[in-house]
Short mmCIF file of C-alpha atoms in Angstrom, two decimals:
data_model
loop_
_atom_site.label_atom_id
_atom_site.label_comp_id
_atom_site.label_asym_id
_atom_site.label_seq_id
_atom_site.Cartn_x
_atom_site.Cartn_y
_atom_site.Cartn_z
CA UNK A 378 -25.30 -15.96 -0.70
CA UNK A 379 -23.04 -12.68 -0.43
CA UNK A 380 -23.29 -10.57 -3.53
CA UNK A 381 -22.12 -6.72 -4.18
CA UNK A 382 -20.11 -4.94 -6.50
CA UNK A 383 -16.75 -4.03 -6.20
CA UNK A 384 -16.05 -0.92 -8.30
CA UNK A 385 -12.48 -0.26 -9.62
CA UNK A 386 -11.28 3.10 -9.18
CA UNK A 387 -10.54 5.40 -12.52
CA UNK A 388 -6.70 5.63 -10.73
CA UNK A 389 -4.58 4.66 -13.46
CA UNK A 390 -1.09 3.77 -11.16
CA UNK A 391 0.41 4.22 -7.81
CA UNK A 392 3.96 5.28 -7.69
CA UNK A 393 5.78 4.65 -4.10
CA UNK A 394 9.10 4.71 -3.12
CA UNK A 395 10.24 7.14 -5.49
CA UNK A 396 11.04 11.17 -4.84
CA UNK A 397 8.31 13.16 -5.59
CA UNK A 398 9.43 15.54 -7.70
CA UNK A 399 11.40 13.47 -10.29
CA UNK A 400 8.00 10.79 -10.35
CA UNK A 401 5.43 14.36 -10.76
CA UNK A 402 7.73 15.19 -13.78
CA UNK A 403 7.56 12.01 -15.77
CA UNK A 404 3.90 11.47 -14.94
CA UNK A 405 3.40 14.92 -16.57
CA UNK A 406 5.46 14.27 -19.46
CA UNK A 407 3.60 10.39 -20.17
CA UNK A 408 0.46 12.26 -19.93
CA UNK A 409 1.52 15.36 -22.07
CA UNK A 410 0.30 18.08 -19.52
CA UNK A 411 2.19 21.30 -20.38
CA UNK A 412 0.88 23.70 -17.30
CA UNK A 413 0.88 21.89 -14.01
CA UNK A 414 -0.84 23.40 -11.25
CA UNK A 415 -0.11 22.99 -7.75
CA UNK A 416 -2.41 23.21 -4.74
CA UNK A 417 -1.16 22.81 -1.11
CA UNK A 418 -1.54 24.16 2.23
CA UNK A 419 0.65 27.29 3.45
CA UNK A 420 2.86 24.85 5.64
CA UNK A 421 3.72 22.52 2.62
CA UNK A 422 4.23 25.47 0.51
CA UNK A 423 6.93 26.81 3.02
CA UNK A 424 8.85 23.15 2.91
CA UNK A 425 11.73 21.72 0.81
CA UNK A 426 9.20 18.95 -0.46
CA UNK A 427 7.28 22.05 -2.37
CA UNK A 428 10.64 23.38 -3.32
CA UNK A 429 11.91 20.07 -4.70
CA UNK A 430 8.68 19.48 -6.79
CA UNK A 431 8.38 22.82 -9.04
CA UNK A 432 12.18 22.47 -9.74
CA UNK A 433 11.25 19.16 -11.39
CA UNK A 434 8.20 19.90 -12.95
CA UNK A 435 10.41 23.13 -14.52
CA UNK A 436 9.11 24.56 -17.73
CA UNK A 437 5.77 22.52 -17.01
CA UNK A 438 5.06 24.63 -13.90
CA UNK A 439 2.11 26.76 -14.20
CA UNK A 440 1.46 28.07 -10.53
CA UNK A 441 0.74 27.41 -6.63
CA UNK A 442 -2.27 27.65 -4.87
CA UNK A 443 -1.48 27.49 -1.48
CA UNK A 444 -4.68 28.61 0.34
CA UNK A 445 -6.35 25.64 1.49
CA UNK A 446 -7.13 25.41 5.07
CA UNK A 447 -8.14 22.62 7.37
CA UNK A 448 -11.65 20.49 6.80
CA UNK A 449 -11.54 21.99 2.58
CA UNK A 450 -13.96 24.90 3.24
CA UNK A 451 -16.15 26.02 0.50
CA UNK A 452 -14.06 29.33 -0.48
CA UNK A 453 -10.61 27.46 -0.63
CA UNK A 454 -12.21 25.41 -3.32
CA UNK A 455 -13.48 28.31 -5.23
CA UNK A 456 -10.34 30.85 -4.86
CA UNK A 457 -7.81 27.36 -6.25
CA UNK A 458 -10.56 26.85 -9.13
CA UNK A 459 -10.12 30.60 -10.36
CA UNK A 460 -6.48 30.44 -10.00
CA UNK A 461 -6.13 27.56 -12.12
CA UNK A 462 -8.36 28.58 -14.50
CA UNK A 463 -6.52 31.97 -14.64
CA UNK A 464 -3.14 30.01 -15.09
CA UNK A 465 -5.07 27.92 -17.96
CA UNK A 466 -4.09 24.37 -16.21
CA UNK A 467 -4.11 21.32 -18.07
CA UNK A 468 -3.28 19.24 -14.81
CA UNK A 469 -3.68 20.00 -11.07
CA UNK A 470 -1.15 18.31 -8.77
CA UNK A 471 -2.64 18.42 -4.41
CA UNK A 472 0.46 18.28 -2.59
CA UNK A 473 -0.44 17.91 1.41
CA UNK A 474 -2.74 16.11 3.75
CA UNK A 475 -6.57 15.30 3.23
CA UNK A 476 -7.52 18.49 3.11
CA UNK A 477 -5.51 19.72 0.43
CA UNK A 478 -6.60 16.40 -1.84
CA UNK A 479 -10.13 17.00 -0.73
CA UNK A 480 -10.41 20.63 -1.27
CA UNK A 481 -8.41 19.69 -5.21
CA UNK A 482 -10.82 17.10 -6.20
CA UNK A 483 -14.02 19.52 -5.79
CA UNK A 484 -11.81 22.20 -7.72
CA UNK A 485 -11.78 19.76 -10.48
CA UNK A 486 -15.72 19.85 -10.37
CA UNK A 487 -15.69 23.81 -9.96
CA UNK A 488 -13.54 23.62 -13.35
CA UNK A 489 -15.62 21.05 -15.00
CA UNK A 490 -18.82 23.39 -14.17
CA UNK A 491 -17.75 26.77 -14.18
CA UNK A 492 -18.60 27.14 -10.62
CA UNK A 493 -17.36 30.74 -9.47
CA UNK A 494 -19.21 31.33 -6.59
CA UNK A 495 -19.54 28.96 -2.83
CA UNK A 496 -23.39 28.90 -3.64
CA UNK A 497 -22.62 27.04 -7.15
CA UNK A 498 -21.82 24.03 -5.36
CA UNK A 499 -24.89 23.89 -4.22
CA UNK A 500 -25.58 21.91 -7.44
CA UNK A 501 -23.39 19.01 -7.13
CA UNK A 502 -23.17 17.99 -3.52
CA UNK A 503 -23.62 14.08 -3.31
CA UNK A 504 -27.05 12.25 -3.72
CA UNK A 505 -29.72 11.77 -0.63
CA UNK A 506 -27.83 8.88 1.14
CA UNK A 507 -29.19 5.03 0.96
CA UNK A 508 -27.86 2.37 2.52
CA UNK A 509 -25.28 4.15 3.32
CA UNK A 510 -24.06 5.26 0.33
CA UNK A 511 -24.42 8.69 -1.43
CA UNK A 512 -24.63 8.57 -5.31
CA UNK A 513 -22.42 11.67 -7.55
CA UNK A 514 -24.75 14.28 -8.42
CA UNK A 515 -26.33 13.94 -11.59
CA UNK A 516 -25.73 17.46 -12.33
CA UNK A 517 -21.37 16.96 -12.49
CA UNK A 518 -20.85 16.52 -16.57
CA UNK A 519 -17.33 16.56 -16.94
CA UNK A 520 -16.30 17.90 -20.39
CA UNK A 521 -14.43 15.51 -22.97
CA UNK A 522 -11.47 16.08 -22.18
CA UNK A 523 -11.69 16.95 -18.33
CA UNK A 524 -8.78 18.20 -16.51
CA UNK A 525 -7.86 15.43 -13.52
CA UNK A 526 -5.20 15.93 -10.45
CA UNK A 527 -2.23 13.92 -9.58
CA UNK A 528 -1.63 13.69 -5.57
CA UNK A 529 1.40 13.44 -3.12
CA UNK A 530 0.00 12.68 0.13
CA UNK A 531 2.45 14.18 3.44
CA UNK A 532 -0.29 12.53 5.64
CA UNK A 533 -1.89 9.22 6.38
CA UNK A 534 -5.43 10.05 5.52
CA UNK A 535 -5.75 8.46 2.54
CA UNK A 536 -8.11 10.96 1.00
CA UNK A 537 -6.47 10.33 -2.11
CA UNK A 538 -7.73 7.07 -2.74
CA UNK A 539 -11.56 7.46 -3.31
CA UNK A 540 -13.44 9.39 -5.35
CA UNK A 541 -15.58 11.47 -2.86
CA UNK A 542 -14.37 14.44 -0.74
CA UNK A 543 -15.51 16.10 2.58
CA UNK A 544 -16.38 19.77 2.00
CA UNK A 545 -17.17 21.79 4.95
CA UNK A 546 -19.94 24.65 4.16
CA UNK A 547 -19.14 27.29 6.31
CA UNK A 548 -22.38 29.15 6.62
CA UNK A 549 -23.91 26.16 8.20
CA UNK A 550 -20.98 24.37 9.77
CA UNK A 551 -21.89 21.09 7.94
CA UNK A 552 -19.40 18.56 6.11
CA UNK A 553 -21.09 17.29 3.02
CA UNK A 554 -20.02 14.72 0.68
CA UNK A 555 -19.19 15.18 -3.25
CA UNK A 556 -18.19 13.12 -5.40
CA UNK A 557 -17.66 11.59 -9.06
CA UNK A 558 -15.39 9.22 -10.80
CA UNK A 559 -13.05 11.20 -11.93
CA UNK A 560 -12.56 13.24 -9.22
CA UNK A 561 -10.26 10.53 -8.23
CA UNK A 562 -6.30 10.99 -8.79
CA UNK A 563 -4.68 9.56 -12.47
CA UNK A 564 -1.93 9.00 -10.44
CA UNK A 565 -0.68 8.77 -6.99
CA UNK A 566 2.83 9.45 -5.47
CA UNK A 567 3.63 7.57 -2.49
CA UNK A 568 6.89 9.22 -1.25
CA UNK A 569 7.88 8.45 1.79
CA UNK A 570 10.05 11.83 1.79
CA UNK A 571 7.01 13.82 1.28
CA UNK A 572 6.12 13.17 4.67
CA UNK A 573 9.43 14.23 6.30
CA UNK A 574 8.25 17.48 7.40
CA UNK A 575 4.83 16.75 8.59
CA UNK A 576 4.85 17.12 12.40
CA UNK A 577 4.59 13.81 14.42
CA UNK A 578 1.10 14.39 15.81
CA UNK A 579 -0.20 15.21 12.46
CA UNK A 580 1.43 11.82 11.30
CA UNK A 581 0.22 10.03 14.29
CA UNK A 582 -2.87 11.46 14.63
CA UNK A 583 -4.36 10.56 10.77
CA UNK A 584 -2.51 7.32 10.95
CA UNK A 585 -5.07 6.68 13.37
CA UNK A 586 -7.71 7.86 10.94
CA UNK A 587 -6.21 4.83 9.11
CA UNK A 588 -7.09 3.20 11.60
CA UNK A 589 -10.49 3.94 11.90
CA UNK A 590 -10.83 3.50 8.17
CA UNK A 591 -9.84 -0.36 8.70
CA UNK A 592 -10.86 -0.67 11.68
CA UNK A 593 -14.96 0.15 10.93
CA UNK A 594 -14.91 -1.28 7.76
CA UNK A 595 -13.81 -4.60 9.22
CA UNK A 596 -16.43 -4.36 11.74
CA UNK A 597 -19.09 -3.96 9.38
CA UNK A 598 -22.01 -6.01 8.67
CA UNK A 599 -21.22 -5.09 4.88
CA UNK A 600 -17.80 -7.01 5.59
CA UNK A 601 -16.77 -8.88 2.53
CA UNK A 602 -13.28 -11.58 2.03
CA UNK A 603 -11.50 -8.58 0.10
CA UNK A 604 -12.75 -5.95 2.75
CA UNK A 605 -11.35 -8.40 5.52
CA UNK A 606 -8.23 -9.42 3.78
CA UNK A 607 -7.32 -5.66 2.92
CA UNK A 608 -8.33 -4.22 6.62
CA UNK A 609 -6.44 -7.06 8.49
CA UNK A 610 -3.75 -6.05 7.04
CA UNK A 611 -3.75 -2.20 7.12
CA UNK A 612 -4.20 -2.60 10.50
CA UNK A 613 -1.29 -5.29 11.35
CA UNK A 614 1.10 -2.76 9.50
CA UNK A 615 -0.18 0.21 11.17
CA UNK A 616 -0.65 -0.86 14.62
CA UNK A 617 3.36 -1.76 14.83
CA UNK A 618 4.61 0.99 12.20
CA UNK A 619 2.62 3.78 14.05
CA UNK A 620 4.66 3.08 17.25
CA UNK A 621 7.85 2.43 15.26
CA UNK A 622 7.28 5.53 13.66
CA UNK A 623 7.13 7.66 17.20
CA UNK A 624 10.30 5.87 18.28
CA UNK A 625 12.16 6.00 14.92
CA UNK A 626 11.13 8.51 12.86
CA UNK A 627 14.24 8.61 10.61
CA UNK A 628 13.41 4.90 9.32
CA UNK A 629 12.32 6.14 5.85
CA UNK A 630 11.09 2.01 5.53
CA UNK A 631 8.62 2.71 8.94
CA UNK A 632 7.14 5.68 7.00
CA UNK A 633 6.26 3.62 4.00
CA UNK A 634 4.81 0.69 5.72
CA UNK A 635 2.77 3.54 6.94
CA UNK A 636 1.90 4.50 3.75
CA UNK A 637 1.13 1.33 2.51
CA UNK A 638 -0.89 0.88 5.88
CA UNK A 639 -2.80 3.61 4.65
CA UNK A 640 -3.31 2.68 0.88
CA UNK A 641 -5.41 -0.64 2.20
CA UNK A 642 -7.05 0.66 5.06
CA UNK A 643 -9.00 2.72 2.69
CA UNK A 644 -9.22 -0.05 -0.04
CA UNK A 645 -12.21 -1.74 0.93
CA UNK A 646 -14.32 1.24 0.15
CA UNK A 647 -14.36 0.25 -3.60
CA UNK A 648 -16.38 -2.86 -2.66
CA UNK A 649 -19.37 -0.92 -1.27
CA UNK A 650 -18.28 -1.47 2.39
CA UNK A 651 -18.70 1.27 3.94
CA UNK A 652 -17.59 3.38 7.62
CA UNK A 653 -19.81 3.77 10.88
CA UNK A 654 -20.51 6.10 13.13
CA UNK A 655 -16.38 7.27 14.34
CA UNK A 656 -16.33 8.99 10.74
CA UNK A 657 -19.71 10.29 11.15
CA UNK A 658 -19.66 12.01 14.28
CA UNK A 659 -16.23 12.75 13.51
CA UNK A 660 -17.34 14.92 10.33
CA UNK A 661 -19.48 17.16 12.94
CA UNK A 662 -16.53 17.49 15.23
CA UNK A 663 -14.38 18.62 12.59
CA UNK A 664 -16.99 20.65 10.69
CA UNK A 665 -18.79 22.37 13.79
CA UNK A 666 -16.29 22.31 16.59
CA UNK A 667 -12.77 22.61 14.35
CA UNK A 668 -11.07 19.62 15.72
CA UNK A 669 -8.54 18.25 13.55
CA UNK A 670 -9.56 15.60 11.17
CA UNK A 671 -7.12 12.57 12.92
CA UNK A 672 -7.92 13.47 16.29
CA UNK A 673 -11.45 12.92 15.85
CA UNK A 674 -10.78 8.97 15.10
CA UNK A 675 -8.63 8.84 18.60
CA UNK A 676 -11.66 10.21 20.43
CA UNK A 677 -14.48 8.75 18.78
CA UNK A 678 -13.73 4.86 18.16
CA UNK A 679 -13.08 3.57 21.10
CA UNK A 680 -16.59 4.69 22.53
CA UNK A 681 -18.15 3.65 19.13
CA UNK A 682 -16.73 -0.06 18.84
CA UNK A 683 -17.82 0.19 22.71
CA UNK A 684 -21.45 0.67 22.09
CA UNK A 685 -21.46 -1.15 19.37
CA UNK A 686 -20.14 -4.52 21.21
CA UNK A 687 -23.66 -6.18 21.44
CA UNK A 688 -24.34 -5.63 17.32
CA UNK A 689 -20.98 -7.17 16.04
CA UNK A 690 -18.76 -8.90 18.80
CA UNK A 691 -17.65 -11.62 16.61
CA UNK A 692 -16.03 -9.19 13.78
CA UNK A 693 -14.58 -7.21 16.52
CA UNK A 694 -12.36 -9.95 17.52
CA UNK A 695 -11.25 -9.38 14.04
CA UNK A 696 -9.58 -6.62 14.71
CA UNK A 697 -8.11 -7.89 17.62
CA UNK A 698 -6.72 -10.57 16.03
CA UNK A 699 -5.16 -8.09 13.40
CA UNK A 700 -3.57 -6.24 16.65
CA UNK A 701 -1.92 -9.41 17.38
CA UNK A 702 -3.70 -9.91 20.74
CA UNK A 703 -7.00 -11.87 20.31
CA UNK A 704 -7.62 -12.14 23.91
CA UNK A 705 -7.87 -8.66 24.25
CA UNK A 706 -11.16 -6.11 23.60
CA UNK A 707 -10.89 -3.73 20.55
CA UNK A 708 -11.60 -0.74 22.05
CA UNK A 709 -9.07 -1.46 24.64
CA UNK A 710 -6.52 -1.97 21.83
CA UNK A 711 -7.77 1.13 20.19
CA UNK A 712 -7.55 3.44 22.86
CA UNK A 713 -4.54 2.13 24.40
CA UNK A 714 -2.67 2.86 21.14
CA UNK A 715 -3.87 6.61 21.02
CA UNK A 716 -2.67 6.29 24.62
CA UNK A 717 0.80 4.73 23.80
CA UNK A 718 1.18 7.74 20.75
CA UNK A 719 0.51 10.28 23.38
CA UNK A 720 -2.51 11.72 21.10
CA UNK A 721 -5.84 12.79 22.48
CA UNK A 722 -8.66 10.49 23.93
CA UNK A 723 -11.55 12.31 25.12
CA UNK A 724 -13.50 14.94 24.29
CA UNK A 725 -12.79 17.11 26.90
CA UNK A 726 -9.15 16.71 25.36
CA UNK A 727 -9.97 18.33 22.12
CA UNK A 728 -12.04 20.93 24.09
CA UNK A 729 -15.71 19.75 22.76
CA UNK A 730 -17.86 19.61 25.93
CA UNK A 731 -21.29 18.36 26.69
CA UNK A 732 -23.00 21.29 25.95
CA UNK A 733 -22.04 20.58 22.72
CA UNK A 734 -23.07 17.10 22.93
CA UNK A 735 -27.02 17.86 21.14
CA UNK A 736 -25.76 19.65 17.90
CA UNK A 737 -23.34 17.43 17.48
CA UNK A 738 -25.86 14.41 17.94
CA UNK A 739 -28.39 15.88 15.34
CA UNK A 740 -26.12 16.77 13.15
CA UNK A 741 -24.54 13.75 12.95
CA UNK A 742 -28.08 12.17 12.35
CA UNK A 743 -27.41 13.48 8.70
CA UNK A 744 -24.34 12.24 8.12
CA UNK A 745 -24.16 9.01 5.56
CA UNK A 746 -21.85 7.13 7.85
CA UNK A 747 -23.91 7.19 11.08
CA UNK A 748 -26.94 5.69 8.85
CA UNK A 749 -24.71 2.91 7.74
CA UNK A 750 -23.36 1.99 11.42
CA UNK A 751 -23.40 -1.79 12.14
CA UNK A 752 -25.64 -1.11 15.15
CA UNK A 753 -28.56 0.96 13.81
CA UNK A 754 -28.71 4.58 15.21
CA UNK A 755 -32.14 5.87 15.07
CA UNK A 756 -32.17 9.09 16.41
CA UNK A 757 -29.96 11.86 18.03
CA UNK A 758 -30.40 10.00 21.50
CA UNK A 759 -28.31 6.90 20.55
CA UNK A 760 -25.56 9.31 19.38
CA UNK A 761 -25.23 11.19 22.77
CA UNK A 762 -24.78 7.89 24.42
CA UNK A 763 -21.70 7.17 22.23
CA UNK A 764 -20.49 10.98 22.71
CA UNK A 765 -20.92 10.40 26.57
CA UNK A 766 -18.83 7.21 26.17
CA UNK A 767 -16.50 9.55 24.85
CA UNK A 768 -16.60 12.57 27.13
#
């Protein structure tokens, strides 16, 4: 008989539809936060969105940290925890893509611990994995009264939505996992304004990183009714809003089917399904070669649902089905929708070549998600035949 747990998330509500600013204010004032601080990226910092939101927040505003850089490095995290300790937050607000809402949620922990230095984090990276899954360090003891983040996402990688984050440790370009409860957002904005002034292959490129998120999750042996209800239907909004979105990018309805597109691809993770090897090998890429977090999704899952044909056939016809073309392969309909968005397919595209293909291979052997891939990968080997697939 199937059995698991499904774990609710400690989000309290999900606001969409509504401008940013205006919903950031009367979330502050419900909760009774008096010194908001913001954390962002320099691009969303130079945009009308960031603009928009510390007019509204007004006497509640308590600073900016707009420092965070791509894949959430180590020092970003530790240079937005001093700030906001400096400007004695009571709330943190991430406004930008993953890596903004990444880099935020491990601030939180630096706050909660007094980390001050990139070696303090040391402490609370995620548990050993096991079946795939890699438990909150026992050392993270939030205080009583802990200070949380609110989020308004301007991308589609739905980092927002779970309680772990990627953290890449630059002095051994390695992504690791952290995570706890309450790392997790109190509340999420879902505006589809926010997203006005992210560039289209930014847009593009992590709603395919949706995609993946759906896409291995209903391919997994750990598949579940909720999983497979939730992931058809990410994917049936994405895969006709992502094109709609290229061709009409004023339709401010497109852009939230996107974004709800988005919220359930990644909503099967609370019931212990978990991803495969596309977001494992695509946490080396991004961590040791510096491509961008979306693209590695377009290069990686065609070749990874391609090796891993002869392991789970039928639940890949899932996701055709979900495409609306059961007849045809799902890494055909994968790859010819990075294709049809004009984003990058191979690796040669995103400049990794195959003398990068063994570090990436045992790297990746470390990675949670490559140990919970619904075709077992034993050893660095298997990898380089999916990253040749991909070359």
């Amino acid at each position: 008989m199937l059995s698991g747990i499904h774990g609710h998330q400690d989000i309290e509500r999900v606001v969409y539809g509504k401008p940013a600013g205006a919903a950031l204010r009367a979330e502050a004032e419900r909760l009774g936060a008096k010194r908001v601080f913001i954390t962002t990226t320099r691009s969303v910092a130079q945009s009308a969105l960031l603009a928009d939101v510390i007019r509204d927040l007004g006497d509640r505003y308590a600073g900016v940290y707009a420092g965070i850089t791509a894949h959430s490095p180590r020092p970003c995290v530790i240079e937005g925890a001093a700030l906001a300790r400096e400007a004695k937050a009571d709330l943190i607000v991430a406004v930008g893509g993953g890596s903004a809402i990444d880099a935020t949620k491990v601030m939180l922990i630096a706050l909660w611990q007094n980390a001050t230095r990139i070696e303090d984090l040391d402490l609370y990276r995620a548990g050993k994995p096991k079946e795939g899954a890699a438990p909150p360090a026992e050392a993270i003891k939030p205080p009583a009264e802990a200070i949380r983040m609110l989020a308004v996402p301007t991308t589609l990688s739905a980092a927002e939505f779970n309680a772990f984050a990627g953290i890449t440790d630059p002095r051994h370009g390695i992504k690791e996992s952290f995570g706890h409860r309450l790392v997790v957002p109190r509340v999420i904005v879902l505006d589809p304004g926010a997203t006005l002034a992210t560039p289209m292959d930014l847009m593009l490129s992590t709603g395919l990183k949706a995609v993946d998120h759906a896409v291995e999750r209903l391919c997994s042996q750990q598949a579940n009714p909720f999983a497979i209800g939730t992931s058809t239907e990410a994917l049936r909004l994405l895969s006709r809003a992502l094109p709609g979105h290229k061709a009409r990018p004023e339709d401010m309805e497109t852009r939230l089917n996107l974004q709800f597109g988005m919220w359930l691809s990644i909503g099967a993770g609370t019931s212990g399904v978990g991803v495969g090897a596309s977001h494992g090998i695509g946490h080396v890429l991004g961590a040791a070669c510096h491509v961008p977090h979306g693209h590695t999704s377009c290069v990686m899952l065609p070749s990874v649902l391609r090796w891993n044909l002869p392991a789970n056939a039928e639940r890949q016809k899932r996701v055709s089905e979900a495409f609306g073309k059961p007849e045809s392969a799902a890494a055909d309909l994968v790859a010819g929708l990075v294709k049809a968005l004009g984003l990058p397919g191979r690796l040669s595209e995103v400049g990794v070549g195959k003398d990068r293909f063994r570090e990436i291979a045992e790297k990746s052997m470390h990675d949670r998600a490559v140990l919970n891939n619904p075709r077992p990968i034993k050893g660095p080997e298997q990898v380089m035949e999916i990253l040749e697939l991909a070359a």
